[in-house]
CSV table of N, CA and C in Angstrom, one decimal:
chain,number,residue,atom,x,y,z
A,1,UNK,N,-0.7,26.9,-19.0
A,1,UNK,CA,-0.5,25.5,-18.9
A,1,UNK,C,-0.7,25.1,-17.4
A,2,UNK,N,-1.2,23.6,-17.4
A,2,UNK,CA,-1.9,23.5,-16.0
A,2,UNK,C,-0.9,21.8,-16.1
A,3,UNK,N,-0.5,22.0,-14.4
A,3,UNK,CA,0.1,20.5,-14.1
A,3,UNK,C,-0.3,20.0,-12.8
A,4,UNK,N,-1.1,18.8,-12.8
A,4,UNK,CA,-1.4,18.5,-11.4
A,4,UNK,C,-0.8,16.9,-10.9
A,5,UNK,N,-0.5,17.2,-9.9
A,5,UNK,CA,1.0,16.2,-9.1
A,5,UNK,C,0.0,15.6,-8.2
A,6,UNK,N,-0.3,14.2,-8.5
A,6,UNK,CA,-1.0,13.6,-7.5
A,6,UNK,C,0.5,12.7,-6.5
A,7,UNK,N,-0.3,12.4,-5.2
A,7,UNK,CA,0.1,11.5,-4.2
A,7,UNK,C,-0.8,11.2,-3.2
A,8,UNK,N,0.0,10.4,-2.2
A,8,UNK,CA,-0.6,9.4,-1.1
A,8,UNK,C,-0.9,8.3,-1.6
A,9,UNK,N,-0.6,7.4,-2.9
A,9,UNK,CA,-0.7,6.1,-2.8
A,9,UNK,C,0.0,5.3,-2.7
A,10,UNK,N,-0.7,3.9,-2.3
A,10,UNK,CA,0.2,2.8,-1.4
A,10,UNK,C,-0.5,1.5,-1.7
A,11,UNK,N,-0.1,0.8,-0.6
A,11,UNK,CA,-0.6,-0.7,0.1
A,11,UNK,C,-1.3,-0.7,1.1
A,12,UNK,N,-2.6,-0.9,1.0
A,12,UNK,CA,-3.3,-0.6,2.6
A,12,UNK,C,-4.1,-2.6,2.7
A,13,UNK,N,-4.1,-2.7,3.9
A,13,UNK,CA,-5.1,-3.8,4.2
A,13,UNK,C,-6.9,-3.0,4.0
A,14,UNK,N,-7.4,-3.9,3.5
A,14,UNK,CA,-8.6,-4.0,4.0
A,14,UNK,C,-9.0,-3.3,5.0
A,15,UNK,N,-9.9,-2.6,4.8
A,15,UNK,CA,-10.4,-1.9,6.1
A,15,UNK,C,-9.9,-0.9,6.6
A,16,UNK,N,-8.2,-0.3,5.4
A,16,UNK,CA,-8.0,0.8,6.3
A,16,UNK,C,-8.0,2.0,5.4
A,17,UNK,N,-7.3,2.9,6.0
A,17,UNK,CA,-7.3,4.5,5.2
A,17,UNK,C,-6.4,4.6,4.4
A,18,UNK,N,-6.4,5.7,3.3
A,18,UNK,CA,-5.4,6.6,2.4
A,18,UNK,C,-6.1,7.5,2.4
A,19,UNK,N,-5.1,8.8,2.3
A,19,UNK,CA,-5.6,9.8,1.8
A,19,UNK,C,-4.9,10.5,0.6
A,20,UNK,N,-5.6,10.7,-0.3
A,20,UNK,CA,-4.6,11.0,-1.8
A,20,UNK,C,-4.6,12.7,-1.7
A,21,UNK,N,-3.5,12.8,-2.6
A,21,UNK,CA,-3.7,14.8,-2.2
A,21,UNK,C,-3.3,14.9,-3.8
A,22,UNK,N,-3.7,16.2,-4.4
A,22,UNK,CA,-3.6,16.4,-5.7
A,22,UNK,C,-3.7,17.7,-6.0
A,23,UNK,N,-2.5,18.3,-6.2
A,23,UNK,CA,-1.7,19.6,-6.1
A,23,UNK,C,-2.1,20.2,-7.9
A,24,UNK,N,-2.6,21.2,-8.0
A,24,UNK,CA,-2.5,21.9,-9.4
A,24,UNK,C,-2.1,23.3,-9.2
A,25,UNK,N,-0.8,23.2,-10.3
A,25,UNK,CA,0.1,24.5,-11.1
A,25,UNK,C,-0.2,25.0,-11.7
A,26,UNK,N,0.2,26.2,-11.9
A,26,UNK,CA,-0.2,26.9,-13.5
A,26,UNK,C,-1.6,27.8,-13.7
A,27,UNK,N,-2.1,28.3,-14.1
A,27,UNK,CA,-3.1,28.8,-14.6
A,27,UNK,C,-4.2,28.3,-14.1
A,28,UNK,N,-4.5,28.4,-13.0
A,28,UNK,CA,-5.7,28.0,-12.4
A,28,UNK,C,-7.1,29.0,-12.0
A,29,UNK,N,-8.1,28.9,-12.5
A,29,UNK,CA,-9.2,29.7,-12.5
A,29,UNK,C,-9.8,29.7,-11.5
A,30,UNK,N,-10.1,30.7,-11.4
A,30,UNK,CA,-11.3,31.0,-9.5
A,30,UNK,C,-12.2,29.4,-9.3
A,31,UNK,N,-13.2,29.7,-10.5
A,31,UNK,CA,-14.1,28.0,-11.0
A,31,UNK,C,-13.8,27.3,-11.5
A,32,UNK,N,-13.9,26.9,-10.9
A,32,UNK,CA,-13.4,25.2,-11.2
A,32,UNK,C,-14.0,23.6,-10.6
A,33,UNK,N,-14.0,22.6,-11.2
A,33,UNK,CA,-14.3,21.6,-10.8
A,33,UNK,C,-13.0,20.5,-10.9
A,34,UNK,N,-12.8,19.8,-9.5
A,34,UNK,CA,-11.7,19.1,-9.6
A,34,UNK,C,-12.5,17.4,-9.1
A,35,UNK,N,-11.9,16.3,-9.9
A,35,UNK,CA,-12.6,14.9,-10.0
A,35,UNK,C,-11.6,14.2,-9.9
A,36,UNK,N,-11.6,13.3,-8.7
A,36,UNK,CA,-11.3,12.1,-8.5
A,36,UNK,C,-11.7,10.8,-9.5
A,37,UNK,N,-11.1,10.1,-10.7
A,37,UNK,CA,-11.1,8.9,-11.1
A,37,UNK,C,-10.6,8.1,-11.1
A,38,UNK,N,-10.6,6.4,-11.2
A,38,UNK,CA,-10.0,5.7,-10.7
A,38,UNK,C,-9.9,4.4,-12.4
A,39,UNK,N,-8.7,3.9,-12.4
A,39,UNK,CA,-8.9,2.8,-13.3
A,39,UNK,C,-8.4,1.2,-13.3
A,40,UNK,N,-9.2,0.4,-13.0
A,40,UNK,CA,-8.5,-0.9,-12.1
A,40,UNK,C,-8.1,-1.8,-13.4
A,41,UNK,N,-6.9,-2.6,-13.2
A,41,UNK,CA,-6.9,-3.1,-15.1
A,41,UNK,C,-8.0,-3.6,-15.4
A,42,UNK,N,-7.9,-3.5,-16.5
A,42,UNK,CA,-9.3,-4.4,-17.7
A,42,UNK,C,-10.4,-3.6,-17.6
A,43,UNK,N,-10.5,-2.7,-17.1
A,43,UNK,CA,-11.6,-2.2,-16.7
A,43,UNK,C,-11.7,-0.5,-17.5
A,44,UNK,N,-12.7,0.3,-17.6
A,44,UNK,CA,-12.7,1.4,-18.3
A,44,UNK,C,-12.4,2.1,-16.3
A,45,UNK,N,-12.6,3.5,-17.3
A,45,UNK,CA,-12.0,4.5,-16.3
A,45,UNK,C,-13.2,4.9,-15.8
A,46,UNK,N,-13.8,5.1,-14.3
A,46,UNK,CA,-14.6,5.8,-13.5
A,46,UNK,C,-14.4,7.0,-12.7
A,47,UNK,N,-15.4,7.5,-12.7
A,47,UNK,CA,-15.6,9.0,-12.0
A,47,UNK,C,-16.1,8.2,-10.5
A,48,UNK,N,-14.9,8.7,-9.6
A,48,UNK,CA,-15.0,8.3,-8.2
A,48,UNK,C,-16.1,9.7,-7.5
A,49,UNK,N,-15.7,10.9,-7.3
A,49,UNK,CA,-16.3,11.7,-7.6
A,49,UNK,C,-15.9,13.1,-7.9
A,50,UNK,N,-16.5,14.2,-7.0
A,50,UNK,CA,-15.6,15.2,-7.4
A,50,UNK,C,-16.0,16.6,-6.6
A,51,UNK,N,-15.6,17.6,-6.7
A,51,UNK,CA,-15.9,19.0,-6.2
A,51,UNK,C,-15.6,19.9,-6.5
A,52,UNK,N,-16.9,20.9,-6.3
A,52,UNK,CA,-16.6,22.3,-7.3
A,52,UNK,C,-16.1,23.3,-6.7
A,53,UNK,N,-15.7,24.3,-6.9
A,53,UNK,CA,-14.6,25.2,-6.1
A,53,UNK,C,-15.6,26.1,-4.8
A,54,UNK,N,-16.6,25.7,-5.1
A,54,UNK,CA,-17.8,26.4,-4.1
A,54,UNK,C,-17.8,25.3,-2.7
A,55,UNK,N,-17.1,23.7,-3.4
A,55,UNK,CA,-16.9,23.2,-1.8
A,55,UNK,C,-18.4,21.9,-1.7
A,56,UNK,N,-19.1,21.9,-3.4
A,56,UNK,CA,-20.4,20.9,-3.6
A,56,UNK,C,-19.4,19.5,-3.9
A,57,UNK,N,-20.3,18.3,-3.5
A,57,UNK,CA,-19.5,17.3,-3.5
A,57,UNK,C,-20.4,16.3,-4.8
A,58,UNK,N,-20.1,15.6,-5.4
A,58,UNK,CA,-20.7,14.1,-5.6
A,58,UNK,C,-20.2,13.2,-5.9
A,59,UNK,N,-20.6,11.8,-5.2
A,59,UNK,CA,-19.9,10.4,-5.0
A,59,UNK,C,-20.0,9.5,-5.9
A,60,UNK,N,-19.4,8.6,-6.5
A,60,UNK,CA,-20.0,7.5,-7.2
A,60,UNK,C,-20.9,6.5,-5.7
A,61,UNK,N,-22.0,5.8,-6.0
A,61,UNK,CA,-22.3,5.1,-5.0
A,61,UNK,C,-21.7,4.3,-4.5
A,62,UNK,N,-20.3,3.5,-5.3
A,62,UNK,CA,-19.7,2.5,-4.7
A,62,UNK,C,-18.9,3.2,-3.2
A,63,UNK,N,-18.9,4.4,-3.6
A,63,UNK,CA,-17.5,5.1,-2.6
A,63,UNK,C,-18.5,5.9,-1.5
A,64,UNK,N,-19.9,6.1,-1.7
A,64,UNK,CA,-20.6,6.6,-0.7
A,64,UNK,C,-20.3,6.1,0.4
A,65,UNK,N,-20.0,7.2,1.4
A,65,UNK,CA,-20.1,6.8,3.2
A,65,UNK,C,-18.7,6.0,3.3
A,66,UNK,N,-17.7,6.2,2.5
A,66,UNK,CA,-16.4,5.6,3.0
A,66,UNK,C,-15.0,6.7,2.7
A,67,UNK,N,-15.7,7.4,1.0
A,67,UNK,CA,-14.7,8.4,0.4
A,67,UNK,C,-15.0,9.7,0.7
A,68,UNK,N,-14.0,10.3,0.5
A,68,UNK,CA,-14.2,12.5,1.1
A,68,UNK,C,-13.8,13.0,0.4
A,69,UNK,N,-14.2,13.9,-0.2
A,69,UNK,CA,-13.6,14.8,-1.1
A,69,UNK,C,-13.5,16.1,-0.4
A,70,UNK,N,-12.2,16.5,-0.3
A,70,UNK,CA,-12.2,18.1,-0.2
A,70,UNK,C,-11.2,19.1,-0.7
A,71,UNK,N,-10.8,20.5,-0.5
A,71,UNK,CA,-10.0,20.7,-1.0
A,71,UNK,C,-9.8,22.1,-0.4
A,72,UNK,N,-8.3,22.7,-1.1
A,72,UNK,CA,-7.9,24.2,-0.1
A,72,UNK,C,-8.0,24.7,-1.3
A,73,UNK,N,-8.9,25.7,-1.5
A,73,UNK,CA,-8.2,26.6,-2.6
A,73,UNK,C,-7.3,27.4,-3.0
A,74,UNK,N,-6.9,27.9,-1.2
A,74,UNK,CA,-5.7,28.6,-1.1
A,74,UNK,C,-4.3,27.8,-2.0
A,75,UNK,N,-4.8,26.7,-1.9
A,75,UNK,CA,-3.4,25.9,-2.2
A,75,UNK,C,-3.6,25.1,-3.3
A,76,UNK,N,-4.6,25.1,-4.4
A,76,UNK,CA,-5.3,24.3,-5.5
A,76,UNK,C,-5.2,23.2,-5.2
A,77,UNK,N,-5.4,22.5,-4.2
A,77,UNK,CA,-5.0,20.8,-3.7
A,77,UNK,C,-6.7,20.4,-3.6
A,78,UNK,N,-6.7,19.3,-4.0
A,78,UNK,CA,-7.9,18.5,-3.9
A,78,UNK,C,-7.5,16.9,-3.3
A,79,UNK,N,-8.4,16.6,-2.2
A,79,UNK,CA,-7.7,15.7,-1.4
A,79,UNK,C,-9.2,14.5,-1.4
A,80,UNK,N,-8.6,13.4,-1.5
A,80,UNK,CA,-9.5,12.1,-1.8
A,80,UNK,C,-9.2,10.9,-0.6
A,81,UNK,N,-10.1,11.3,0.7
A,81,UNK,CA,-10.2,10.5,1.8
A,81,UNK,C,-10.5,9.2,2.1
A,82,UNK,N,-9.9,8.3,1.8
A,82,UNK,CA,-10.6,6.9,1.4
A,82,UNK,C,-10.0,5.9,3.0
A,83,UNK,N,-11.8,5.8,3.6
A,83,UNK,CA,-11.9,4.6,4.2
A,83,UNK,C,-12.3,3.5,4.3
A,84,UNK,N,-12.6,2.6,5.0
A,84,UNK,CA,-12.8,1.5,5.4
A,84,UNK,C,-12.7,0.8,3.1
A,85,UNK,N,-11.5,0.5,3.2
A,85,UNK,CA,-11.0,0.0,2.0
A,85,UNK,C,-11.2,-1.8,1.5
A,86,UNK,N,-11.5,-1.3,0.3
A,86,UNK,CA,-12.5,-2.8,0.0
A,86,UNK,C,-11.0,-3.1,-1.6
A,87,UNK,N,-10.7,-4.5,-1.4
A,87,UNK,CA,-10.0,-4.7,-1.9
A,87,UNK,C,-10.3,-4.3,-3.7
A,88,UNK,N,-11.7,-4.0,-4.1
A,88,UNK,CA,-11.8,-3.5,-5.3
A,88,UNK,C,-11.9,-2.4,-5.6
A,89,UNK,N,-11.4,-1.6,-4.4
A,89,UNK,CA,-11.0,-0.1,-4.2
A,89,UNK,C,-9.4,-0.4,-5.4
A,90,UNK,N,-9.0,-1.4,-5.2
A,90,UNK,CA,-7.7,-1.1,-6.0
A,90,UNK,C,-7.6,-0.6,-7.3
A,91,UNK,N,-6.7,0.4,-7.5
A,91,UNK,CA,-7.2,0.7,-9.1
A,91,UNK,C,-5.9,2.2,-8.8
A,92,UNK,N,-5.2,3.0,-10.1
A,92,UNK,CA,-4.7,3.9,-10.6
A,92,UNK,C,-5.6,5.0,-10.1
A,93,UNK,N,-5.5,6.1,-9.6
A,93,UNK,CA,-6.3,7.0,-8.6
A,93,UNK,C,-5.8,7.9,-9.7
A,94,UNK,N,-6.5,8.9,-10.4
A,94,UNK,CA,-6.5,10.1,-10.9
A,94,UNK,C,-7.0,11.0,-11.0
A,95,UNK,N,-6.5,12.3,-10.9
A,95,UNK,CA,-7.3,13.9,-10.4
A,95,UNK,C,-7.3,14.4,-11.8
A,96,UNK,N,-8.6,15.1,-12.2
A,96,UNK,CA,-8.9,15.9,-13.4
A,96,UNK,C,-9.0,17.2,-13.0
A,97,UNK,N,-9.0,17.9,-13.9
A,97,UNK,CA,-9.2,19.5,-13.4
A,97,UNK,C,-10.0,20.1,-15.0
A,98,UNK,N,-11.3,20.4,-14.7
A,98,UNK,CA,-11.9,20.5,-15.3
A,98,UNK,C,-12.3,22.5,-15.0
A,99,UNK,N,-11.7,23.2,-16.1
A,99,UNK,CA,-12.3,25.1,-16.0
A,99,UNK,C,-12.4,25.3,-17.2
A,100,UNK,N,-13.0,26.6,-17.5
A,100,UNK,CA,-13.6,27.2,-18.9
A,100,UNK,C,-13.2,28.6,-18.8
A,101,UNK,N,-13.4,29.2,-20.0
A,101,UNK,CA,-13.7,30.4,-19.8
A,101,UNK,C,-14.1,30.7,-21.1
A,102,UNK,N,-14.2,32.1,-21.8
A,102,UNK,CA,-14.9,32.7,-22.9
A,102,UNK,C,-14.3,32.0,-24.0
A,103,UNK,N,-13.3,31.4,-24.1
A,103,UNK,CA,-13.0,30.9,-25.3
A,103,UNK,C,-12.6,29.5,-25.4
A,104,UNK,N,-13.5,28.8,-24.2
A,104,UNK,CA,-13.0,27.7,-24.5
A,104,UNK,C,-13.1,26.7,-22.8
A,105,UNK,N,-13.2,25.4,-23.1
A,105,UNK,CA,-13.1,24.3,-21.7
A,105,UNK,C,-11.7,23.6,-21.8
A,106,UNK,N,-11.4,23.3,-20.3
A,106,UNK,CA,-10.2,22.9,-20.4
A,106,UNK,C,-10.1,21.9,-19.3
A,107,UNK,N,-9.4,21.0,-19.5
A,107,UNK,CA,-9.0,19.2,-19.6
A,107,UNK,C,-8.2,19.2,-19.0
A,108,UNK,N,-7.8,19.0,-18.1
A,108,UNK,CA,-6.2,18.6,-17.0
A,108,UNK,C,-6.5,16.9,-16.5
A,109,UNK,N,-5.2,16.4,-16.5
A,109,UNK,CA,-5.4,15.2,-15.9
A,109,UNK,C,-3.7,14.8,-15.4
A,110,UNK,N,-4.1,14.5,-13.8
A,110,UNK,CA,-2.7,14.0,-13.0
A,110,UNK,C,-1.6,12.8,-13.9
A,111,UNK,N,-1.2,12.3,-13.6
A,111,UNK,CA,-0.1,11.6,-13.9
A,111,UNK,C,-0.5,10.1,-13.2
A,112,UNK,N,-1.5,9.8,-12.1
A,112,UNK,CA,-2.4,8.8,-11.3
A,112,UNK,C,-1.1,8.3,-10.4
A,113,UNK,N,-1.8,7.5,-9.4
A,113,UNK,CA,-1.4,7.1,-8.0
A,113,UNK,C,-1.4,5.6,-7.8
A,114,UNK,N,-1.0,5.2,-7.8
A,114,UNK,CA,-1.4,3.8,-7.5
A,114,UNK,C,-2.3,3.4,-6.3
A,115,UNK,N,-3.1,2.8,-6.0
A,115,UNK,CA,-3.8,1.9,-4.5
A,115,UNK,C,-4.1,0.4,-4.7
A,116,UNK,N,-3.3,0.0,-3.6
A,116,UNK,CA,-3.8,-1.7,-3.6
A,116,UNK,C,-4.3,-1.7,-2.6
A,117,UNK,N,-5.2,-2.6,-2.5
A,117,UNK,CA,-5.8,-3.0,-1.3
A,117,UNK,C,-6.0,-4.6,-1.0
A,118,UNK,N,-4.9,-5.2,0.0
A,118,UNK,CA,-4.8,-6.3,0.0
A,118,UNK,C,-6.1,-6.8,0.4
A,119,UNK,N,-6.5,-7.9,0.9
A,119,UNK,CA,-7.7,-8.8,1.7
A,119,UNK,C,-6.6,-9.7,2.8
């Protein structure tokens, strides 16, 4: 069984930083891919981006050149850098944890974060 404990969200102005961190327990596989998504009401859920345990990144365009993805493997944390903050950054921040193996793919998803972002 796999459990991942997100944090770092808040209230930020416009224009400034959060950094979210997203801790996974349990049964965690060498490979793996861990994904930042976000869900703002009324809206469906987006792939913000993500990283694979080799440390490859990719961005949604909206987040290009502001968001970071990185992570420790030592420590199964995957951490979501978010700058220069645009009030439609606001939205439920959620970490996936996406691994396989010979009998099967497997589906993790945090508990989400809140972020507002005033104007």
């Amino acid at each position: 069984q796999v459990q991942l404990v997100e944090s770092g969200g808040g209230l930020v102005q416009a224009g400034g930083s959060l950094r979210l961190s997203c801790a996974a327990f349990g049964s965690i596989f060498r490979i793996n891919i861990m994904d930042w998504y976000r869900q703002a009401p009324g809206k469906q859920r987006e792939l913000v981006g993500g990283i694979t345990s080799n440390g490859t990144t990719n961005y949604a365009d909206s987040v290009k050149g502001r968001f970071t993805i990185s992570r420790d493997n030592a420590k199964n944390t995957v951490y979501l850098q978010m700058n220069s903050l645009k009030p439609e950054d606001t939205a439920a921040y959620y970490c996936n944890l996406l691994q396989s193996d010979f009998w099967g793919r497997y589906n993790y998803w945090g508990q989400g974060t809140q972020v507002t972002v005033s104007s």
